[in-house]
Amino acid sequence: DNAGDVSMETQETPQINIEEIPSSGTLTPEQIAAKVKPSVVAILTYNNTTSASGSGVVMGEDSTHTYTYFLTCAHMLDGFTNAVVQLEDETQYDAEIVGYDNRTDIGVVRVKATGFTAAEFGDSTQLQVGNDVYAIGNPGGTSFYGSFTEGIVSAIDRPVNSELGYTQVCIQHTAAINSGNSGGPLFDKYGQVVGIVSAKYSSYGTSGESVEGLGFAIPINDVISMIQDIMTNGYVSNKAYLGATVGTLTAQMAQQYRYDISEGAFVYSVED
């Protein structure tokens, strides 16, 4: 949906690969925490009037080892002009917003620095209901940096309506999620990223019943090609596009333009 102001140089961006299941088998929660925590960061965004705090995960360096790229959520970047990557020791790096896609709620930033620990990415299509999953992020902001929570997969391919009016197909899970976890990774039992934390339900239904354990993550297999596209082009380049603005024809408009019909679709404009 949006490309940042980043000038794409000739260097190649990181290649995000789905790793095979490790032959060494599953890891304990303690082993997973030790393995993955260095790959998770805080993403801070702001403009002249507001700010946001979320999470992100290290994807890797470009071919010239000049920039490091981080994956986060689009709603962490949309409407903001400035971004910062913060580490657990409170070291901060000014970040460039490479681009983001509101429909899938994925976004990319990069910093002109290297030496970060890249995460491994796993196969989200292999997840099954009941599998253990783990979330790491910064719920409530950097005061709770790197919080590690455990849950299980509650449902696969759960349609969820986003605040922007799009329907996303998500992994539903029970790992504790709060404001500030957005953009952080969801790991499987091998310590591989299988999803990006996007949303949670804190209430449900017309009467606003309180709920717990309803977290949602974007399956990594569904968006990996789009992530690569954003890193390369600054936006998702292969979407279908109508190129016209269409609205509803009203009776008043029909009378004004002397149409023989009184209802239907009206093409307001067509782009070049």
PDB file of C-alpha atoms in Angstrom:
ATOM      1  CA  ASP A   1       0.000   0.000   0.000  1.00  0.00           C
ATOM      2  CA  ASN A   2       2.853   2.369   0.678  1.00  0.00           C
ATOM      3  CA  ALA A   3       6.503   2.713  -0.181  1.00  0.00           C
ATOM      4  CA  GLY A   4       8.746   4.693   2.108  1.00  0.00           C
ATOM      5  CA  ASP A   5      11.160   7.371   1.003  1.00  0.00           C
ATOM      6  CA  VAL A   6      13.974   4.843   0.808  1.00  0.00           C
ATOM      7  CA  SER A   7      16.123   4.952  -2.298  1.00  0.00           C
ATOM      8  CA  MET A   8      16.682   1.363  -3.435  1.00  0.00           C
ATOM      9  CA  GLU A   9      20.342   1.001  -4.289  1.00  0.00           C
ATOM     10  CA  THR A  10      21.885  -1.802  -6.307  1.00  0.00           C
ATOM     11  CA  GLN A  11      22.579  -4.059  -3.333  1.00  0.00           C
ATOM     12  CA  GLU A  12      20.525  -7.220  -3.007  1.00  0.00           C
ATOM     13  CA  THR A  13      18.173  -7.453  -0.052  1.00  0.00           C
ATOM     14  CA  PRO A  14      18.193 -10.445   2.307  1.00  0.00           C
ATOM     15  CA  GLN A  15      16.642 -13.640   0.999  1.00  0.00           C
ATOM     16  CA  ILE A  16      14.090 -15.033   3.438  1.00  0.00           C
ATOM     17  CA  ASN A  17      14.058 -18.813   3.213  1.00  0.00           C
ATOM     18  CA  ILE A  18      11.735 -21.320   4.844  1.00  0.00           C
ATOM     19  CA  GLU A  19      14.048 -23.637   6.752  1.00  0.00           C
ATOM     20  CA  GLU A  20      13.568 -27.367   6.975  1.00  0.00           C
ATOM     21  CA  ILE A  21      12.608 -28.969  10.262  1.00  0.00           C
ATOM     22  CA  PRO A  22      15.872 -29.382  12.198  1.00  0.00           C
ATOM     23  CA  SER A  23      17.115 -32.943  12.471  1.00  0.00           C
ATOM     24  CA  SER A  24      17.993 -32.241  16.111  1.00  0.00           C
ATOM     25  CA  GLY A  25      14.280 -32.162  16.934  1.00  0.00           C
ATOM     26  CA  THR A  26      12.231 -29.880  19.157  1.00  0.00           C
ATOM     27  CA  LEU A  27      13.635 -27.480  21.723  1.00  0.00           C
ATOM     28  CA  THR A  28      12.624 -26.844  25.303  1.00  0.00           C
ATOM     29  CA  PRO A  29      11.037 -23.459  26.091  1.00  0.00           C
ATOM     30  CA  GLU A  30      14.286 -22.439  27.777  1.00  0.00           C
ATOM     31  CA  GLN A  31      16.282 -23.341  24.665  1.00  0.00           C
ATOM     32  CA  ILE A  32      13.826 -21.480  22.409  1.00  0.00           C
ATOM     33  CA  ALA A  33      14.027 -18.319  24.532  1.00  0.00           C
ATOM     34  CA  ALA A  34      17.831 -18.382  24.490  1.00  0.00           C
ATOM     35  CA  LYS A  35      17.903 -18.993  20.724  1.00  0.00           C
ATOM     36  CA  VAL A  36      15.407 -16.395  19.558  1.00  0.00           C
ATOM     37  CA  LYS A  37      15.573 -13.442  21.960  1.00  0.00           C
ATOM     38  CA  PRO A  38      18.596 -11.863  20.199  1.00  0.00           C
ATOM     39  CA  SER A  39      16.517 -11.677  16.974  1.00  0.00           C
ATOM     40  CA  VAL A  40      13.652  -9.656  18.472  1.00  0.00           C
ATOM     41  CA  VAL A  41      13.739  -5.852  18.744  1.00  0.00           C
ATOM     42  CA  ALA A  42      11.498  -2.940  19.629  1.00  0.00           C
ATOM     43  CA  ILE A  43      10.129  -0.799  16.801  1.00  0.00           C
ATOM     44  CA  LEU A  44       9.286   2.790  17.801  1.00  0.00           C
ATOM     45  CA  THR A  45       7.508   5.081  15.337  1.00  0.00           C
ATOM     46  CA  TYR A  46       6.446   8.703  15.572  1.00  0.00           C
ATOM     47  CA  ASN A  47       5.481  11.860  13.738  1.00  0.00           C
ATOM     48  CA  ASN A  48       4.771  15.423  14.825  1.00  0.00           C
ATOM     49  CA  THR A  49       1.637  14.537  16.773  1.00  0.00           C
ATOM     50  CA  THR A  50       1.727  10.901  17.898  1.00  0.00           C
ATOM     51  CA  SER A  51       3.892   7.835  18.473  1.00  0.00           C
ATOM     52  CA  ALA A  52       3.638   4.050  18.700  1.00  0.00           C
ATOM     53  CA  SER A  53       5.647   1.241  20.235  1.00  0.00           C
ATOM     54  CA  GLY A  54       5.753  -2.306  18.908  1.00  0.00           C
ATOM     55  CA  SER A  55       8.035  -5.191  18.080  1.00  0.00           C
ATOM     56  CA  GLY A  56       9.992  -6.528  15.148  1.00  0.00           C
ATOM     57  CA  VAL A  57      12.261  -9.361  14.073  1.00  0.00           C
ATOM     58  CA  VAL A  58      15.639  -9.348  12.328  1.00  0.00           C
ATOM     59  CA  MET A  59      15.546 -10.708   8.768  1.00  0.00           C
ATOM     60  CA  GLY A  60      19.159 -10.185   7.738  1.00  0.00           C
ATOM     61  CA  GLU A  61      21.658  -7.976   5.935  1.00  0.00           C
ATOM     62  CA  ASP A  62      21.850  -6.817   2.334  1.00  0.00           C
ATOM     63  CA  SER A  63      24.535  -8.186   0.013  1.00  0.00           C
ATOM     64  CA  THR A  64      26.910  -5.283   0.705  1.00  0.00           C
ATOM     65  CA  HIS A  65      26.540  -5.714   4.486  1.00  0.00           C
ATOM     66  CA  THR A  66      25.483  -2.078   4.804  1.00  0.00           C
ATOM     67  CA  TYR A  67      21.852  -2.387   5.935  1.00  0.00           C
ATOM     68  CA  THR A  68      19.946  -4.746   8.212  1.00  0.00           C
ATOM     69  CA  TYR A  69      16.233  -5.340   7.507  1.00  0.00           C
ATOM     70  CA  PHE A  70      13.513  -5.868  10.124  1.00  0.00           C
ATOM     71  CA  LEU A  71      10.002  -7.239   9.728  1.00  0.00           C
ATOM     72  CA  THR A  72       7.079  -5.708  11.638  1.00  0.00           C
ATOM     73  CA  CYS A  73       3.383  -4.882  11.157  1.00  0.00           C
ATOM     74  CA  ALA A  74       2.033  -2.317   8.708  1.00  0.00           C
ATOM     75  CA  HIS A  75      -0.125  -0.710  11.381  1.00  0.00           C
ATOM     76  CA  MET A  76       3.100   0.115  13.242  1.00  0.00           C
ATOM     77  CA  LEU A  77       4.282   2.167  10.243  1.00  0.00           C
ATOM     78  CA  ASP A  78       1.153   3.538   8.577  1.00  0.00           C
ATOM     79  CA  GLY A  79       0.836   7.290   9.216  1.00  0.00           C
ATOM     80  CA  PHE A  80       4.284   7.651  10.771  1.00  0.00           C
ATOM     81  CA  THR A  81       7.267   9.412   9.232  1.00  0.00           C
ATOM     82  CA  ASN A  82      10.046   8.308  11.577  1.00  0.00           C
ATOM     83  CA  ALA A  83      11.128   4.963  12.998  1.00  0.00           C
ATOM     84  CA  VAL A  84      13.659   3.727  15.534  1.00  0.00           C
ATOM     85  CA  VAL A  85      14.946   0.223  16.245  1.00  0.00           C
ATOM     86  CA  GLN A  86      15.756  -0.284  19.925  1.00  0.00           C
ATOM     87  CA  LEU A  87      17.678  -3.150  21.512  1.00  0.00           C
ATOM     88  CA  GLU A  88      17.302  -4.583  25.000  1.00  0.00           C
ATOM     89  CA  ASP A  89      20.249  -2.530  26.289  1.00  0.00           C
ATOM     90  CA  GLU A  90      18.368   0.600  25.089  1.00  0.00           C
ATOM     91  CA  THR A  91      20.732   1.164  22.158  1.00  0.00           C
ATOM     92  CA  GLN A  92      18.748   2.905  19.419  1.00  0.00           C
ATOM     93  CA  TYR A  93      19.208   3.065  15.648  1.00  0.00           C
ATOM     94  CA  ASP A  94      17.435   5.516  13.368  1.00  0.00           C
ATOM     95  CA  ALA A  95      15.486   3.413  10.891  1.00  0.00           C
ATOM     96  CA  GLU A  96      14.142   3.983   7.392  1.00  0.00           C
ATOM     97  CA  ILE A  97      10.610   2.861   6.573  1.00  0.00           C
ATOM     98  CA  VAL A  98      11.119   0.713   3.485  1.00  0.00           C
ATOM     99  CA  GLY A  99       7.422   0.047   2.866  1.00  0.00           C
ATOM    100  CA  TYR A 100       4.331  -1.735   4.099  1.00  0.00           C
ATOM    101  CA  ASP A 101       1.104  -3.387   2.978  1.00  0.00           C
ATOM    102  CA  ASN A 102      -2.076  -2.690   4.930  1.00  0.00           C
ATOM    103  CA  ARG A 103      -4.040  -5.591   3.470  1.00  0.00           C
ATOM    104  CA  THR A 104      -1.665  -8.190   4.914  1.00  0.00           C
ATOM    105  CA  ASP A 105      -0.445  -5.955   7.793  1.00  0.00           C
ATOM    106  CA  ILE A 106       3.251  -6.470   7.079  1.00  0.00           C
ATOM    107  CA  GLY A 107       5.935  -3.802   6.980  1.00  0.00           C
ATOM    108  CA  VAL A 108       9.697  -3.486   6.666  1.00  0.00           C
ATOM    109  CA  VAL A 109      12.234  -1.064   8.128  1.00  0.00           C
ATOM    110  CA  ARG A 110      15.992  -1.038   7.819  1.00  0.00           C
ATOM    111  CA  VAL A 111      18.949   0.471   9.663  1.00  0.00           C
ATOM    112  CA  LYS A 112      22.372   1.373   8.378  1.00  0.00           C
ATOM    113  CA  ALA A 113      24.142  -1.014  10.727  1.00  0.00           C
ATOM    114  CA  THR A 114      25.022  -4.698  10.839  1.00  0.00           C
ATOM    115  CA  GLY A 115      25.920  -7.417  13.309  1.00  0.00           C
ATOM    116  CA  PHE A 116      22.370  -8.328  14.363  1.00  0.00           C
ATOM    117  CA  THR A 117      21.267 -11.938  14.826  1.00  0.00           C
ATOM    118  CA  ALA A 118      18.847 -12.969  12.073  1.00  0.00           C
ATOM    119  CA  ALA A 119      15.935 -15.223  12.923  1.00  0.00           C
ATOM    120  CA  GLU A 120      15.197 -18.547  11.275  1.00  0.00           C
ATOM    121  CA  PHE A 121      11.895 -18.819   9.402  1.00  0.00           C
ATOM    122  CA  GLY A 122       9.856 -22.013   9.539  1.00  0.00           C
ATOM    123  CA  ASP A 123       7.002 -23.589   7.598  1.00  0.00           C
ATOM    124  CA  SER A 124       3.675 -22.275   8.917  1.00  0.00           C
ATOM    125  CA  THR A 125       1.778 -24.800   6.781  1.00  0.00           C
ATOM    126  CA  GLN A 126       3.077 -27.554   9.061  1.00  0.00           C
ATOM    127  CA  LEU A 127       1.367 -26.122  12.148  1.00  0.00           C
ATOM    128  CA  GLN A 128      -1.426 -28.176  13.676  1.00  0.00           C
ATOM    129  CA  VAL A 129      -4.041 -27.339  16.278  1.00  0.00           C
ATOM    130  CA  GLY A 130      -2.509 -28.073  19.672  1.00  0.00           C
ATOM    131  CA  ASN A 131       1.093 -27.296  18.679  1.00  0.00           C
ATOM    132  CA  ASP A 132       3.087 -25.233  21.152  1.00  0.00           C
ATOM    133  CA  VAL A 133       3.940 -21.703  19.999  1.00  0.00           C
ATOM    134  CA  TYR A 134       5.863 -18.857  21.611  1.00  0.00           C
ATOM    135  CA  ALA A 135       5.628 -15.086  21.261  1.00  0.00           C
ATOM    136  CA  ILE A 136       8.346 -12.580  22.092  1.00  0.00           C
ATOM    137  CA  GLY A 137       7.767  -8.848  22.092  1.00  0.00           C
ATOM    138  CA  ASN A 138       7.342  -5.719  24.145  1.00  0.00           C
ATOM    139  CA  PRO A 139       3.832  -5.699  25.636  1.00  0.00           C
ATOM    140  CA  GLY A 140       3.046  -2.300  27.062  1.00  0.00           C
ATOM    141  CA  GLY A 141       6.223  -0.823  25.569  1.00  0.00           C
ATOM    142  CA  THR A 142       9.938  -1.196  26.182  1.00  0.00           C
ATOM    143  CA  SER A 143       9.493  -1.396  29.966  1.00  0.00           C
ATOM    144  CA  PHE A 144       8.606  -5.053  29.355  1.00  0.00           C
ATOM    145  CA  TYR A 145      11.157  -5.585  26.583  1.00  0.00           C
ATOM    146  CA  GLY A 146      11.520  -9.144  25.312  1.00  0.00           C
ATOM    147  CA  SER A 147       8.622 -10.693  27.222  1.00  0.00           C
ATOM    148  CA  PHE A 148       8.362 -14.398  26.394  1.00  0.00           C
ATOM    149  CA  THR A 149       4.937 -16.062  26.427  1.00  0.00           C
ATOM    150  CA  GLU A 150       3.817 -19.585  25.612  1.00  0.00           C
ATOM    151  CA  GLY A 151       0.583 -20.902  24.128  1.00  0.00           C
ATOM    152  CA  ILE A 152      -0.898 -23.398  21.726  1.00  0.00           C
ATOM    153  CA  VAL A 153      -2.351 -23.158  18.248  1.00  0.00           C
ATOM    154  CA  SER A 154      -6.119 -22.863  18.659  1.00  0.00           C
ATOM    155  CA  ALA A 155      -7.103 -22.726  14.984  1.00  0.00           C
ATOM    156  CA  ILE A 156      -5.509 -22.686  11.561  1.00  0.00           C
ATOM    157  CA  ASP A 157      -6.619 -20.249   8.809  1.00  0.00           C
ATOM    158  CA  ARG A 158      -8.944 -18.206  11.031  1.00  0.00           C
ATOM    159  CA  PRO A 159     -10.505 -15.241   9.125  1.00  0.00           C
ATOM    160  CA  VAL A 160     -10.108 -12.053  11.154  1.00  0.00           C
ATOM    161  CA  ASN A 161     -11.430  -8.611  10.214  1.00  0.00           C
ATOM    162  CA  SER A 162      -8.771  -5.931  10.629  1.00  0.00           C
ATOM    163  CA  GLU A 163      -9.410  -2.376  11.781  1.00  0.00           C
ATOM    164  CA  LEU A 164      -8.764  -1.246   8.195  1.00  0.00           C
ATOM    165  CA  GLY A 165     -11.637  -3.315   6.850  1.00  0.00           C
ATOM    166  CA  TYR A 166      -9.590  -6.158   5.369  1.00  0.00           C
ATOM    167  CA  THR A 167     -10.073  -9.828   6.173  1.00  0.00           C
ATOM    168  CA  GLN A 168      -6.850 -11.582   7.137  1.00  0.00           C
ATOM    169  CA  VAL A 169      -6.448 -15.333   7.457  1.00  0.00           C
ATOM    170  CA  CYS A 170      -4.535 -15.850  10.684  1.00  0.00           C
ATOM    171  CA  ILE A 171      -3.115 -18.393  13.090  1.00  0.00           C
ATOM    172  CA  GLN A 172      -5.238 -18.242  16.242  1.00  0.00           C
ATOM    173  CA  HIS A 173      -3.215 -18.974  19.384  1.00  0.00           C
ATOM    174  CA  THR A 174      -3.297 -18.613  23.161  1.00  0.00           C
ATOM    175  CA  ALA A 175       0.123 -17.016  23.819  1.00  0.00           C
ATOM    176  CA  ALA A 176      -0.425 -13.828  25.856  1.00  0.00           C
ATOM    177  CA  ILE A 177      -0.530 -10.798  23.538  1.00  0.00           C
ATOM    178  CA  ASN A 178      -0.886  -7.145  24.484  1.00  0.00           C
ATOM    179  CA  SER A 179      -0.380  -3.722  22.939  1.00  0.00           C
ATOM    180  CA  GLY A 180       3.291  -3.523  21.993  1.00  0.00           C
ATOM    181  CA  ASN A 181       3.524  -7.134  20.787  1.00  0.00           C
ATOM    182  CA  SER A 182       2.423  -6.058  17.294  1.00  0.00           C
ATOM    183  CA  GLY A 183       5.034  -6.941  14.702  1.00  0.00           C
ATOM    184  CA  GLY A 184       6.803  -9.427  16.925  1.00  0.00           C
ATOM    185  CA  PRO A 185       7.422 -13.022  15.853  1.00  0.00           C
ATOM    186  CA  LEU A 186       5.473 -16.151  16.719  1.00  0.00           C
ATOM    187  CA  PHE A 187       7.871 -19.093  17.028  1.00  0.00           C
ATOM    188  CA  ASP A 188       7.254 -22.802  16.703  1.00  0.00           C
ATOM    189  CA  LYS A 189       8.749 -25.611  18.793  1.00  0.00           C
ATOM    190  CA  TYR A 190      11.958 -25.442  16.737  1.00  0.00           C
ATOM    191  CA  GLY A 191      12.563 -21.760  17.432  1.00  0.00           C
ATOM    192  CA  GLN A 192      11.608 -20.755  13.887  1.00  0.00           C
ATOM    193  CA  VAL A 193       9.350 -17.827  12.955  1.00  0.00           C
ATOM    194  CA  VAL A 194       6.006 -19.142  11.713  1.00  0.00           C
ATOM    195  CA  GLY A 195       3.939 -15.977  12.136  1.00  0.00           C
ATOM    196  CA  ILE A 196       3.926 -12.262  12.807  1.00  0.00           C
ATOM    197  CA  VAL A 197       1.801 -11.136  15.746  1.00  0.00           C
ATOM    198  CA  SER A 198      -0.870  -8.831  14.383  1.00  0.00           C
ATOM    199  CA  ALA A 199      -3.910  -8.623  16.667  1.00  0.00           C
ATOM    200  CA  LYS A 200      -5.815  -9.894  19.681  1.00  0.00           C
ATOM    201  CA  TYR A 201      -9.415  -9.803  20.841  1.00  0.00           C
ATOM    202  CA  SER A 202      -9.861  -8.080  24.182  1.00  0.00           C
ATOM    203  CA  SER A 203     -13.655  -8.039  23.895  1.00  0.00           C
ATOM    204  CA  TYR A 204     -16.153  -9.796  21.688  1.00  0.00           C
ATOM    205  CA  GLY A 205     -19.753  -9.430  20.585  1.00  0.00           C
ATOM    206  CA  THR A 206     -22.139  -6.496  20.643  1.00  0.00           C
ATOM    207  CA  SER A 207     -22.153  -6.352  24.429  1.00  0.00           C
ATOM    208  CA  GLY A 208     -18.336  -6.364  24.628  1.00  0.00           C
ATOM    209  CA  GLU A 209     -17.797  -9.556  26.607  1.00  0.00           C
ATOM    210  CA  SER A 210     -14.270  -9.806  28.007  1.00  0.00           C
ATOM    211  CA  VAL A 211     -12.187 -12.577  26.448  1.00  0.00           C
ATOM    212  CA  GLU A 212      -8.763 -14.092  27.029  1.00  0.00           C
ATOM    213  CA  GLY A 213      -6.373 -16.143  24.911  1.00  0.00           C
ATOM    214  CA  LEU A 214      -7.529 -14.911  21.512  1.00  0.00           C
ATOM    215  CA  GLY A 215      -4.331 -13.892  19.763  1.00  0.00           C
ATOM    216  CA  PHE A 216      -3.777 -13.835  16.010  1.00  0.00           C
ATOM    217  CA  ALA A 217      -0.652 -14.031  13.887  1.00  0.00           C
ATOM    218  CA  ILE A 218      -0.070 -13.715  10.149  1.00  0.00           C
ATOM    219  CA  PRO A 219       1.198 -17.064   8.742  1.00  0.00           C
ATOM    220  CA  ILE A 220       4.683 -16.480   7.392  1.00  0.00           C
ATOM    221  CA  ASN A 221       4.180 -18.682   4.322  1.00  0.00           C
ATOM    222  CA  ASP A 222       1.276 -16.479   3.213  1.00  0.00           C
ATOM    223  CA  VAL A 223       3.364 -13.312   3.075  1.00  0.00           C
ATOM    224  CA  ILE A 224       6.977 -14.303   2.501  1.00  0.00           C
ATOM    225  CA  SER A 225       6.924 -13.365  -1.191  1.00  0.00           C
ATOM    226  CA  MET A 226       5.294 -10.034  -0.323  1.00  0.00           C
ATOM    227  CA  ILE A 227       7.956  -9.334   2.299  1.00  0.00           C
ATOM    228  CA  GLN A 228      10.608  -9.941  -0.350  1.00  0.00           C
ATOM    229  CA  ASP A 229       8.711  -7.653  -2.724  1.00  0.00           C
ATOM    230  CA  ILE A 230       8.571  -4.842  -0.161  1.00  0.00           C
ATOM    231  CA  MET A 231      12.294  -5.162   0.534  1.00  0.00           C
ATOM    232  CA  THR A 232      13.058  -4.991  -3.199  1.00  0.00           C
ATOM    233  CA  ASN A 233      10.500  -2.446  -4.435  1.00  0.00           C
ATOM    234  CA  GLY A 234       9.204  -0.672  -1.332  1.00  0.00           C
ATOM    235  CA  TYR A 235       5.686  -2.028  -1.881  1.00  0.00           C
ATOM    236  CA  VAL A 236       3.822  -5.146  -3.008  1.00  0.00           C
ATOM    237  CA  SER A 237       4.101  -4.861  -6.777  1.00  0.00           C
ATOM    238  CA  ASN A 238       1.995  -7.736  -8.086  1.00  0.00           C
ATOM    239  CA  LYS A 239      -1.492  -6.745  -6.900  1.00  0.00           C
ATOM    240  CA  ALA A 240      -4.427  -6.486  -9.268  1.00  0.00           C
ATOM    241  CA  TYR A 241      -5.410  -2.852  -9.756  1.00  0.00           C
ATOM    242  CA  LEU A 242      -8.601  -1.466 -11.248  1.00  0.00           C
ATOM    243  CA  GLY A 243      -7.402   2.084 -11.938  1.00  0.00           C
ATOM    244  CA  ALA A 244     -10.820   3.668 -11.610  1.00  0.00           C
ATOM    245  CA  THR A 245     -12.861   5.383  -8.924  1.00  0.00           C
ATOM    246  CA  VAL A 246     -16.365   3.913  -8.819  1.00  0.00           C
ATOM    247  CA  GLY A 247     -19.321   4.951  -6.686  1.00  0.00           C
ATOM    248  CA  THR A 248     -23.083   4.590  -6.496  1.00  0.00           C
ATOM    249  CA  LEU A 249     -25.273   6.427  -8.976  1.00  0.00           C
ATOM    250  CA  THR A 250     -27.965   8.407  -7.172  1.00  0.00           C
ATOM    251  CA  ALA A 251     -31.308   9.574  -8.519  1.00  0.00           C
ATOM    252  CA  GLN A 252     -30.076  13.172  -8.346  1.00  0.00           C
ATOM    253  CA  MET A 253     -27.017  12.351 -10.441  1.00  0.00           C
ATOM    254  CA  ALA A 254     -29.144  10.457 -12.973  1.00  0.00           C
ATOM    255  CA  GLN A 255     -31.344  13.503 -13.382  1.00  0.00           C
ATOM    256  CA  GLN A 256     -28.366  15.866 -13.634  1.00  0.00           C
ATOM    257  CA  TYR A 257     -26.664  13.833 -16.364  1.00  0.00           C
ATOM    258  CA  ARG A 258     -29.971  12.881 -18.060  1.00  0.00           C
ATOM    259  CA  TYR A 259     -29.463   9.137 -17.677  1.00  0.00           C
ATOM    260  CA  ASP A 260     -32.295   6.760 -18.506  1.00  0.00           C
ATOM    261  CA  ILE A 261     -31.530   4.709 -15.378  1.00  0.00           C
ATOM    262  CA  SER A 262     -31.895   5.834 -11.788  1.00  0.00           C
ATOM    263  CA  GLU A 263     -29.512   3.461 -10.001  1.00  0.00           C
ATOM    264  CA  GLY A 264     -26.306   1.588 -10.626  1.00  0.00           C
ATOM    265  CA  ALA A 265     -22.544   2.142 -10.578  1.00  0.00           C
ATOM    266  CA  PHE A 266     -20.998   5.467 -11.576  1.00  0.00           C
ATOM    267  CA  VAL A 267     -17.372   5.805 -12.768  1.00  0.00           C
ATOM    268  CA  TYR A 268     -16.086   9.052 -11.296  1.00  0.00           C
ATOM    269  CA  SER A 269     -12.601   8.881 -12.799  1.00  0.00           C
ATOM    270  CA  VAL A 270     -10.233   6.636 -14.739  1.00  0.00           C
ATOM    271  CA  GLU A 271      -6.496   6.837 -14.243  1.00  0.00           C
ATOM    272  CA  ASP A 272      -3.972   7.036 -17.091  1.00  0.00           C
TER     273      ASP A 272
END
